[in-house]
Tab-separated table of C-alpha atoms in Angstrom:
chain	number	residue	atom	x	y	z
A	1	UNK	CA	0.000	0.000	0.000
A	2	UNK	CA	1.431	3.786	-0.888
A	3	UNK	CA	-0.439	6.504	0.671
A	4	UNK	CA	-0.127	9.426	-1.791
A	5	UNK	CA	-0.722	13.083	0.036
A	6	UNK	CA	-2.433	16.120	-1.617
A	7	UNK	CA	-3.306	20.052	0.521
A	8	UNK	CA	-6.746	20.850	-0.529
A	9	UNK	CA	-7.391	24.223	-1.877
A	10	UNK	CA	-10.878	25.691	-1.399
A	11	UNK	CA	-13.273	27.594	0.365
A	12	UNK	CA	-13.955	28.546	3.519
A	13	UNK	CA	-17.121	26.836	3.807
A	14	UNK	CA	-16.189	23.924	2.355
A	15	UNK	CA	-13.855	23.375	4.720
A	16	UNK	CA	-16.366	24.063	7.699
A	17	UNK	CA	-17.883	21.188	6.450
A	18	UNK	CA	-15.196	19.042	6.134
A	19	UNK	CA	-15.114	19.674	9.789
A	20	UNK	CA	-18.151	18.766	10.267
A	21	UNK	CA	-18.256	15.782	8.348
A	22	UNK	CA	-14.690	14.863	10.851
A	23	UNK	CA	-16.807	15.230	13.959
A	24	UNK	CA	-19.621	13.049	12.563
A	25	UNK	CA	-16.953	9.865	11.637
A	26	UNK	CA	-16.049	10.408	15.189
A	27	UNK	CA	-19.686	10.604	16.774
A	28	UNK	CA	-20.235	7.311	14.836
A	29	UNK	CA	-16.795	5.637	15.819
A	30	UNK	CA	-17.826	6.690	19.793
A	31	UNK	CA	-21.566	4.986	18.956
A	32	UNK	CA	-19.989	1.943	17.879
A	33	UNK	CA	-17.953	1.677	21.073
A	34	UNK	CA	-20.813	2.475	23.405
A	35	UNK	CA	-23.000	-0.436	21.574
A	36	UNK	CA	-20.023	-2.695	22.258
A	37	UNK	CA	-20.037	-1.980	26.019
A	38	UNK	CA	-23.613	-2.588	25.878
A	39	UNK	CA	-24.156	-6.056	24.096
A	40	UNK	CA	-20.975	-7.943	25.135
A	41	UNK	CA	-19.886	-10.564	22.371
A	42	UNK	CA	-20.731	-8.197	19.299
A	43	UNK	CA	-18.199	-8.936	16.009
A	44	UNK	CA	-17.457	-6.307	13.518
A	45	UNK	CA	-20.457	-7.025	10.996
A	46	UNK	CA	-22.752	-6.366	13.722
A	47	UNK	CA	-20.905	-2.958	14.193
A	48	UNK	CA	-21.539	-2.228	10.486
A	49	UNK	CA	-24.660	-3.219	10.549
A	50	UNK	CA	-25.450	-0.549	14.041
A	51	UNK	CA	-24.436	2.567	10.985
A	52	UNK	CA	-27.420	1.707	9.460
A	53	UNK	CA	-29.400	2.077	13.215
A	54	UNK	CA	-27.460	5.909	13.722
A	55	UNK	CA	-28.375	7.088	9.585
A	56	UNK	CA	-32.159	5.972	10.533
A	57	UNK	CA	-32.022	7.656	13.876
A	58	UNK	CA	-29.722	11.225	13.235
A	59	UNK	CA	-30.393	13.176	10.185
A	60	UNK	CA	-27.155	14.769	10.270
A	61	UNK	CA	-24.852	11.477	10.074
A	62	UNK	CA	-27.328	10.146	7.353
A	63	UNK	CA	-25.391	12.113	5.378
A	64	UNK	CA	-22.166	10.693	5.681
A	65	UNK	CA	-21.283	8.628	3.268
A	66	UNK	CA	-22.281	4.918	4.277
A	67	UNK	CA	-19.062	3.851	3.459
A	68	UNK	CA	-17.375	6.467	5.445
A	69	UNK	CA	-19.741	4.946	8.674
A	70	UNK	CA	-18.367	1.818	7.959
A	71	UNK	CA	-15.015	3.265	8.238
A	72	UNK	CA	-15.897	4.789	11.198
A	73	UNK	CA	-16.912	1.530	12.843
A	74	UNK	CA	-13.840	-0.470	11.501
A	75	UNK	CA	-11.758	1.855	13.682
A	76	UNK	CA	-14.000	1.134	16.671
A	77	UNK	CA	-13.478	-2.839	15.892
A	78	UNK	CA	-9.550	-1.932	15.383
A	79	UNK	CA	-9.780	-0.895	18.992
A	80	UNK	CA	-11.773	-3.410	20.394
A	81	UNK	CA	-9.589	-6.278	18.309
A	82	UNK	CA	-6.527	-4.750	19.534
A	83	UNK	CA	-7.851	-4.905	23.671
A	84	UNK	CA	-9.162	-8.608	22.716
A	85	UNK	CA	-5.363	-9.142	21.643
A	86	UNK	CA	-3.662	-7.969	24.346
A	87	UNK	CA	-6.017	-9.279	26.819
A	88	UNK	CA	-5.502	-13.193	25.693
A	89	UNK	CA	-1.506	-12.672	24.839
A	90	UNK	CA	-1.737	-11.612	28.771
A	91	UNK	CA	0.230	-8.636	28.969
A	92	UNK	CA	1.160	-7.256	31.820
A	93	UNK	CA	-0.427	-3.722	32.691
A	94	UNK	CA	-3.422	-2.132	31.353
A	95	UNK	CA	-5.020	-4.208	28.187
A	96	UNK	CA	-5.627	-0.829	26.006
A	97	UNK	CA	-9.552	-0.985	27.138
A	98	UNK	CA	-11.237	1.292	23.967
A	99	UNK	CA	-11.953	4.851	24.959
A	100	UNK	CA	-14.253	7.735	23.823
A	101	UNK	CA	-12.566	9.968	21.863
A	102	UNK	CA	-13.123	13.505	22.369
A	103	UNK	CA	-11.598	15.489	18.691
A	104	UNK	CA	-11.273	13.951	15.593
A	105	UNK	CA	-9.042	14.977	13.074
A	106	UNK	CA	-9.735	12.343	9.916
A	107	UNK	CA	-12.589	11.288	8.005
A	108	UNK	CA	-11.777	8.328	5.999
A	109	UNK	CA	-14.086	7.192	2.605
A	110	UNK	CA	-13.709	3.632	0.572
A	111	UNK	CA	-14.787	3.689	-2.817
A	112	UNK	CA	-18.020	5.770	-2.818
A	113	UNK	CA	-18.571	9.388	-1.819
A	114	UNK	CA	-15.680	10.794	-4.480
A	115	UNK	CA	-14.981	11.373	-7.727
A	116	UNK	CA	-12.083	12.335	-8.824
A	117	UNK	CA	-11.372	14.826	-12.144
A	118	UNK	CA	-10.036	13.421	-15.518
A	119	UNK	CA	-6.919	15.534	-14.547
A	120	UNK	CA	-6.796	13.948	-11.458
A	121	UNK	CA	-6.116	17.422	-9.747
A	122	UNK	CA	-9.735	18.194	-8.373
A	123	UNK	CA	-11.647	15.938	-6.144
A	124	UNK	CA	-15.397	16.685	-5.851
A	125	UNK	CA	-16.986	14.576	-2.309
A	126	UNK	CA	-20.571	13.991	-3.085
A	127	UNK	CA	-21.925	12.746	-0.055
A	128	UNK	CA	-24.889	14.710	1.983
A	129	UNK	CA	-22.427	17.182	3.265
A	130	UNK	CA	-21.823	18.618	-0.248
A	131	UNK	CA	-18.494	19.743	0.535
A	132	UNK	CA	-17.757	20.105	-3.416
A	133	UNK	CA	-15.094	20.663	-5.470
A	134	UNK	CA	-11.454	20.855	-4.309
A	135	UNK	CA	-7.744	20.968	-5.971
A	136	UNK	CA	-5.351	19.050	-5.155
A	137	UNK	CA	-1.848	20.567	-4.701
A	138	UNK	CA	0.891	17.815	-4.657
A	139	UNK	CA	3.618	16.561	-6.327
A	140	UNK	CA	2.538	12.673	-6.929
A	141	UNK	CA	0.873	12.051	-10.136
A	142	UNK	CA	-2.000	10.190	-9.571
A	143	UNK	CA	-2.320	9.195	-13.340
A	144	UNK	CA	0.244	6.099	-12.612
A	145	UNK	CA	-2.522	4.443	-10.923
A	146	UNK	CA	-5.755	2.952	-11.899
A	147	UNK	CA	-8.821	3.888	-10.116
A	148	UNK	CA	-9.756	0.101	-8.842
A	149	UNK	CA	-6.314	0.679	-7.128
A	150	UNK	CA	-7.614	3.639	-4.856
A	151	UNK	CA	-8.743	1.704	-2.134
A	152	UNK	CA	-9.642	4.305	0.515
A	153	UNK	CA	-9.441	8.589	0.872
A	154	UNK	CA	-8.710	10.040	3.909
A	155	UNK	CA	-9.519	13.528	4.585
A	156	UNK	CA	-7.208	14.725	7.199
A	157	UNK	CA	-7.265	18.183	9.770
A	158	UNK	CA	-4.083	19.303	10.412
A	159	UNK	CA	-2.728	22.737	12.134
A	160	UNK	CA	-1.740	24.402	8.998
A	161	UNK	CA	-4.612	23.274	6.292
A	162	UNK	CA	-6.755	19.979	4.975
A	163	UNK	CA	-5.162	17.449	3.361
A	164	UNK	CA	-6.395	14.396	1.228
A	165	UNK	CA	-4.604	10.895	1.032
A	166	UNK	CA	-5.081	8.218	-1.330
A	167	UNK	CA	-4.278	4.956	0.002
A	168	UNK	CA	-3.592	2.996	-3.560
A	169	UNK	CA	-3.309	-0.678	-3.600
A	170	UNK	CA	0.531	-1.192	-5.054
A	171	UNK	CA	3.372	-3.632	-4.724
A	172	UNK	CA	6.315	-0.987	-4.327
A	173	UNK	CA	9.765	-3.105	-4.635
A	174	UNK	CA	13.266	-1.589	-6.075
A	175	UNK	CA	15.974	-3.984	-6.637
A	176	UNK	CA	19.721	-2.770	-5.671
A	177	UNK	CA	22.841	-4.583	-6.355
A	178	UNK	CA	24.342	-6.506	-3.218
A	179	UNK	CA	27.113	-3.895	-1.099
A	180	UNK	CA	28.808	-7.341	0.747
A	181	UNK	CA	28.200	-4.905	4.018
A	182	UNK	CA	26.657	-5.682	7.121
A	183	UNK	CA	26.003	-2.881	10.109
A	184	UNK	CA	24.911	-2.846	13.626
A	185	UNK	CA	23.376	0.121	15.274
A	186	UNK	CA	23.201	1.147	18.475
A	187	UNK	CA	21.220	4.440	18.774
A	188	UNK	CA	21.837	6.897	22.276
A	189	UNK	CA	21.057	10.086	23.646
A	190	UNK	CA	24.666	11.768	22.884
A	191	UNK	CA	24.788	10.404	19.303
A	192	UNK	CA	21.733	9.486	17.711
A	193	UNK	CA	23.099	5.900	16.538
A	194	UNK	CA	26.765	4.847	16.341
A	195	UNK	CA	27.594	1.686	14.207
A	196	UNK	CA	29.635	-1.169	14.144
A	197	UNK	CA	32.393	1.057	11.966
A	198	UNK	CA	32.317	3.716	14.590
A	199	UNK	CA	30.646	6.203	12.879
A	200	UNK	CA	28.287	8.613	14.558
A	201	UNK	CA	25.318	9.977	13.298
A	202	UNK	CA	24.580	13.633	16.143
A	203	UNK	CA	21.436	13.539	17.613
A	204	UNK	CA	19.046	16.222	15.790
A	205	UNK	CA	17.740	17.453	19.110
A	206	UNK	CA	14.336	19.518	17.272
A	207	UNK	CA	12.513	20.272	20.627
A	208	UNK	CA	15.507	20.985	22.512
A	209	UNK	CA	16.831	23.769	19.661
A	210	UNK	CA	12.889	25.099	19.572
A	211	UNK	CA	12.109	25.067	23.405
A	212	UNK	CA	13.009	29.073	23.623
A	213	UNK	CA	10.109	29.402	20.882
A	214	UNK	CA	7.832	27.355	21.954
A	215	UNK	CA	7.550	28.930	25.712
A	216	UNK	CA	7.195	32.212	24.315
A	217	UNK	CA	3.910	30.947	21.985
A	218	UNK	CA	2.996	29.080	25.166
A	219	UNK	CA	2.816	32.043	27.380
A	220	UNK	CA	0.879	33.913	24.615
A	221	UNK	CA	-1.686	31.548	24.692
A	222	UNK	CA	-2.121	31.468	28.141
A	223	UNK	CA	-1.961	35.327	28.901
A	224	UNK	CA	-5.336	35.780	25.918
A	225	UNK	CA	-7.241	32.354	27.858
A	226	UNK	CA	-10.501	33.811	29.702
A	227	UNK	CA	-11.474	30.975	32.247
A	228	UNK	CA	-15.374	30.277	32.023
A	229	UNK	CA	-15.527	32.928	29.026
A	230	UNK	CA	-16.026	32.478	25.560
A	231	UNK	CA	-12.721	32.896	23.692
A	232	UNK	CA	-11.739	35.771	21.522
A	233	UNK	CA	-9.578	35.620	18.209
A	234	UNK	CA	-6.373	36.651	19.382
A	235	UNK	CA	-6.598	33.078	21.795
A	236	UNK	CA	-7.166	31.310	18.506
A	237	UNK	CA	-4.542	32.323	16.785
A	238	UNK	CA	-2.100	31.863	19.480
A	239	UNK	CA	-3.130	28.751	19.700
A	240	UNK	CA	-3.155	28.411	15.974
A	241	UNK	CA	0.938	29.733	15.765
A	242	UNK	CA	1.530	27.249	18.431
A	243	UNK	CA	-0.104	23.975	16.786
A	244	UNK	CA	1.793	25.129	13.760
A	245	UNK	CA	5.335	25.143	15.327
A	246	UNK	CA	4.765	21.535	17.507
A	247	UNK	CA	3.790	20.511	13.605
A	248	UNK	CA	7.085	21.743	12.285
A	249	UNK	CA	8.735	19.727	15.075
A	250	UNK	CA	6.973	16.206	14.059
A	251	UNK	CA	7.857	17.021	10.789
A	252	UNK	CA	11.503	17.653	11.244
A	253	UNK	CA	11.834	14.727	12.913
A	254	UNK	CA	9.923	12.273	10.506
A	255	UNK	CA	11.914	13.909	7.835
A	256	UNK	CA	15.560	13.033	9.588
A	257	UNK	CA	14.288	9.208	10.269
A	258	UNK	CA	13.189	8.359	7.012
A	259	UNK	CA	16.503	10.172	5.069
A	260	UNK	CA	18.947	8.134	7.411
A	261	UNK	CA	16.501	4.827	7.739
A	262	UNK	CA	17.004	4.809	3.603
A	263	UNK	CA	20.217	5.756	3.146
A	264	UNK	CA	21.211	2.810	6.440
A	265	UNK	CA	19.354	0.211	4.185
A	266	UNK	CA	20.720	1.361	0.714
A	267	UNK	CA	24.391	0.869	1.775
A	268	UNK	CA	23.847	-2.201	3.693
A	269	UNK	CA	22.843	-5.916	3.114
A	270	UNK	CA	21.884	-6.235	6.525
A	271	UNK	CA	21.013	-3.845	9.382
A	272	UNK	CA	20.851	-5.164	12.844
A	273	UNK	CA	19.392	-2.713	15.643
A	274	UNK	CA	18.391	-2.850	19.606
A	275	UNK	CA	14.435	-4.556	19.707
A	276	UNK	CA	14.280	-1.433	22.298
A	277	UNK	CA	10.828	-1.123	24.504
A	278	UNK	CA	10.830	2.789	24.265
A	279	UNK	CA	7.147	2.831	25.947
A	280	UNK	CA	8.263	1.525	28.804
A	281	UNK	CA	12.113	3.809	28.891
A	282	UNK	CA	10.081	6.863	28.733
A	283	UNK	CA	8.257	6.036	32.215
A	284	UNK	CA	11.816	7.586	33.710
A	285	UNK	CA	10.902	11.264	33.759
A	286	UNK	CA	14.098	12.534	34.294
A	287	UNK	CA	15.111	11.139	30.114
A	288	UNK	CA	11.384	10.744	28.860
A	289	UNK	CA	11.862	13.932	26.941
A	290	UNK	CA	14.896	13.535	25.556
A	291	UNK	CA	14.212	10.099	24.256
A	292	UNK	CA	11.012	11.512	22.427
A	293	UNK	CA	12.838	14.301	20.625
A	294	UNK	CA	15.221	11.184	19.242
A	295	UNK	CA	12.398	9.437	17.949
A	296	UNK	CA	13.719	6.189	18.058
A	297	UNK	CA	10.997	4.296	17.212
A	298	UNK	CA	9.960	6.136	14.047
A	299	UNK	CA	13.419	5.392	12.947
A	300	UNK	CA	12.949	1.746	13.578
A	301	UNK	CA	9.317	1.419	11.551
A	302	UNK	CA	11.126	3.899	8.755
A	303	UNK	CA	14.239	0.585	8.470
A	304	UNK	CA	11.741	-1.923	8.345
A	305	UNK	CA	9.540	-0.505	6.153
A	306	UNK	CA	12.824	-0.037	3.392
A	307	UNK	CA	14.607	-2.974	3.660
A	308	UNK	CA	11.088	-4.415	2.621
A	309	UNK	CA	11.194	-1.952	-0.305
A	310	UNK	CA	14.598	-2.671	-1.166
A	311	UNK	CA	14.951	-6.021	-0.638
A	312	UNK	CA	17.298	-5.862	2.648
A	313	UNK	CA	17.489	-7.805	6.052
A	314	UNK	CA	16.773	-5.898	9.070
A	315	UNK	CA	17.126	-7.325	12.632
A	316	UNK	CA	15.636	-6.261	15.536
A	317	UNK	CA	17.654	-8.000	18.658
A	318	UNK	CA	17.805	-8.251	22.335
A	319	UNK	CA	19.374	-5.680	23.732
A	320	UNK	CA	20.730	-7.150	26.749
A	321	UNK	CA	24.284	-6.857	27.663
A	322	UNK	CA	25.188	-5.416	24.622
A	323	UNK	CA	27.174	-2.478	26.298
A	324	UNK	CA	28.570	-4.824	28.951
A	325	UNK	CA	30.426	-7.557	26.613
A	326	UNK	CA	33.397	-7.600	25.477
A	327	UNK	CA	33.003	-7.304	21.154
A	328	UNK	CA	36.083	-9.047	21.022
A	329	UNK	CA	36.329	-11.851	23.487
A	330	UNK	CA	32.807	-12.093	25.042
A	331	UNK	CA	33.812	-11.574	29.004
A	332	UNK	CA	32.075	-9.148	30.950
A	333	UNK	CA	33.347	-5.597	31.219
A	334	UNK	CA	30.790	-3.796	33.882
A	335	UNK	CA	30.972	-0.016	33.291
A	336	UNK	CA	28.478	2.723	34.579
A	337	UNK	CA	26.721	5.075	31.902
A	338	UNK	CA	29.543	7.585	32.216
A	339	UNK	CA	32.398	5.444	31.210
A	340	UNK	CA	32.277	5.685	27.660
A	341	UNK	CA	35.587	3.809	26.766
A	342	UNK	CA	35.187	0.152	26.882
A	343	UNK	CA	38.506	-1.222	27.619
A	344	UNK	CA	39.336	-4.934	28.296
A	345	UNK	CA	41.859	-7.560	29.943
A	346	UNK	CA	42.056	-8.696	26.154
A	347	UNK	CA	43.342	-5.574	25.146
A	348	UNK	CA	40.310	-4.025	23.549
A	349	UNK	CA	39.732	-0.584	23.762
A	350	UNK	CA	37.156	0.918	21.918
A	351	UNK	CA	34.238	3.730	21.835
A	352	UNK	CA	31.528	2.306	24.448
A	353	UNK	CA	28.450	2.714	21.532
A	354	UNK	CA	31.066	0.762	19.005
A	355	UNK	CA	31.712	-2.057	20.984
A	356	UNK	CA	27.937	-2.363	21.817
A	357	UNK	CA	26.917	-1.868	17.698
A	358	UNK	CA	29.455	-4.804	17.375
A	359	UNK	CA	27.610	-6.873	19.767
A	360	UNK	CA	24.594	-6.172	18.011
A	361	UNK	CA	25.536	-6.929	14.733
A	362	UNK	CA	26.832	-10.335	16.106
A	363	UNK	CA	23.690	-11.375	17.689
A	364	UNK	CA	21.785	-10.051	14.331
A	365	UNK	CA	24.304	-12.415	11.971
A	366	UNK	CA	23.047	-15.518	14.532
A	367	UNK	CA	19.592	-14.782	13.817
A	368	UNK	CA	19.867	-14.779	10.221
A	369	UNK	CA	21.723	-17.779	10.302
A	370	UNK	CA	19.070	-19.665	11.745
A	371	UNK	CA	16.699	-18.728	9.395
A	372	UNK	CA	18.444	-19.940	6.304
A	373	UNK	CA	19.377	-16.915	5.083
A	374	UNK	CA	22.696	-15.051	4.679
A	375	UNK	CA	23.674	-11.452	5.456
A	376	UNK	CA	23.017	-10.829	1.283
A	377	UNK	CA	19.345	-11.660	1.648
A	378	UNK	CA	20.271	-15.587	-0.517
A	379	UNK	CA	19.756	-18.697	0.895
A	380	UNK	CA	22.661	-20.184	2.360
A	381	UNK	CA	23.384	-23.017	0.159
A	382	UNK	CA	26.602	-24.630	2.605
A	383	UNK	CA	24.202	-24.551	5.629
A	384	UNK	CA	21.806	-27.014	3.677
A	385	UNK	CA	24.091	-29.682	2.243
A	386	UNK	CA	26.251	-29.125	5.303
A	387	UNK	CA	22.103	-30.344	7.580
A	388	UNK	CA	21.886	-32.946	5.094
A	389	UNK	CA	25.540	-34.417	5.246
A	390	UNK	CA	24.610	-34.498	9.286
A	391	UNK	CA	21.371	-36.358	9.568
A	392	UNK	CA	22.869	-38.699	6.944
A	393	UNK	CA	25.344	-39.349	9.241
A	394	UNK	CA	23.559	-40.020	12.055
């Protein structure tokens, strides 16, 4: 799947209704929850089948698109799937119960309640809300791709404007020849990821560089809020300015993951990387920041996602010890978090993050030898014959 993203250009109006069209996906997606809590042992085709219940009893969601309320429900059963899941894996903690939600900021369509122009740079949404005609400002052309292979449109609220995304229905694979490299990462606060070379990537820091800016749009919002009073313009666009800079922020920082997750996987065969639990890390208060403005995880879902596009191995391994062991001869060297040499009876002296990338790309090379397959992405040819040749023997 490819999700293609346009800004939509239009009028004021239609855009109220855009909005309002947003608040009624999420009035049906809270409905759907509420008649789950209700009749225990509902499945997802009687959720589907409760849209039909809220177009016969509300005017205003009978005109949402009926597709649309289906969408709407199919993110209340993603909820209610996702609690069922965690509740029989048995995971320890809270289960992810489903919530009310109180703002919406996406309305999502399948196949009905669109058209789109023979240009394909207009969109016109012909559902009851008559939102009309809109243009489509992007770079993507979306004359590559059939229109059987536009699957769903999302219609999405952000901070600085509306934006549409086409979620198209394509294979997207690019073959590249093998580099005969492996690499092990191990990401930190200091550096955002050394490797098994020893070269350091510096950690991007985006909130830290922007805190000065964002307290000073902070305090203006809170000097124009009237407690208990309706709110004037100046609050809103305050608030506005603000929204727009914590947007810049995410954006930086999905920008920087997916630039050094691609250009990781183009110059490797194989990229092995710490199979880190940063929900739980960020319970420590005292680095919970910090570890959010790294944005670890994005960077991990951004190398997954291209060494399936490219063809690549990626490992995800435990990252126990790593820091501790010797890369060299495997005994254990205990060192607090400000020692950043590793040095060892064997003679090894190395950076601390090197030494722990090494350990990680060892452990990643065992895993893909168990599976068959070598650090080139091939099947190991040697391994078989060399299985065969042994339970001949025996």
């Amino acid at each position: 799947m490819l999700v293609l993203e346009y800004k939509l250009k239009g009028r004021t109006e239609q855009f109220e209704r855009i909005d309002d069209a947003i608040r009624t996906a999420l009035f049906v997606r809270n409905s759907c929850i509420r008649y789950w809590m209700d009749n225990k042992g509902i499945d997802k085709y009687k959720l589907s089948a409760y849209c039909k219940v809220l177009a016969k009893d509300f005017e205003w969601a009978n005109k949402l698109n009926s597709m649309a309320r289906q969408a709407s429900a199919d993110r209340a059963w993603a909820a209610i799937s996702r609690f069922y899941s965690n509740c029989k894996k048995k995971i320890a903690g809270k289960k992810g119960f489903p919530r009310f939600k109180k703002r919406g900021h996406s309305v999502e369509y399948k196949t009905t309640g669109y058209k789109l122009s023979e240009d394909r740079k207009h969109i016109t949404l012909t559902d009851g809300f008559e939102i009309g005609r809109l243009k489509l400002v992007g770079t993507y052309d979306l004359h590559f791709y059939q229109p059987n292979q536009i699957k769903r449109l999302r219609l999405v609220k952000r901070a600085d404007g509306y934006y549409a995304q086409f979620i198209v229905d394509v294979e997207r694979q690019i073959e590249l020849e093998p580099t005969k490299q492996t690499l092990g990462l191990d990401v930190g606060l200091l550096h955002f990821y050394t490797d098994s070379n020893g070269e350091k990537v510096e950690n991007p820091r985006f909130l830290r560089k922007a805190e000065k800016s964002l307290k000073r749009l902070q305090k203006r919002v809170s000097k124009k809020f009237k407690k208990g009073q309706k709110q004037s313009n100046n609050y809103k666009k305050a608030r506005q300015k603000l929204a727009r800079k914590h947007l810049k922020i995410s954006r930086q920082r999905k920008d920087h993951a997916v630039k050094l997750a691609r250009c990781v996987v183009q110059s490797s065969d194989l990229v092995a990387y710490e199979d880190l639990q940063v929900r739980n890390m960020v319970k420590n208060h005292k680095i919970a920041k910090s570890i959010n403005d790294a944005s670890w995880y994005q960077f991990r879902e951004w190398l997954e996602y291209f060494g399936k596009v490219y063809g690549r191995a990626t490992v995800a391994v435990a990252p126990h010890y790593t820091s501790q062991e010797c890369s060299s001869c495997g005994r254990t060297v205990k060192k607090a978090l400000s020692t950043r040499t590793h040095r060892c009876v064997c003679g090894a002296e190395l950076c601390r993050d090197q030494n722990a990338a090494l350990n990680i790309l060892r452990k990643g090379l065992n895993t893909v030898g168990h599976t068959g397959i070598n650090a080139w992405g091939e099947t190991d040819l040697y391994l078989a014959e060399e299985t065969t040749l042994d339970k001949s023997i025996r």
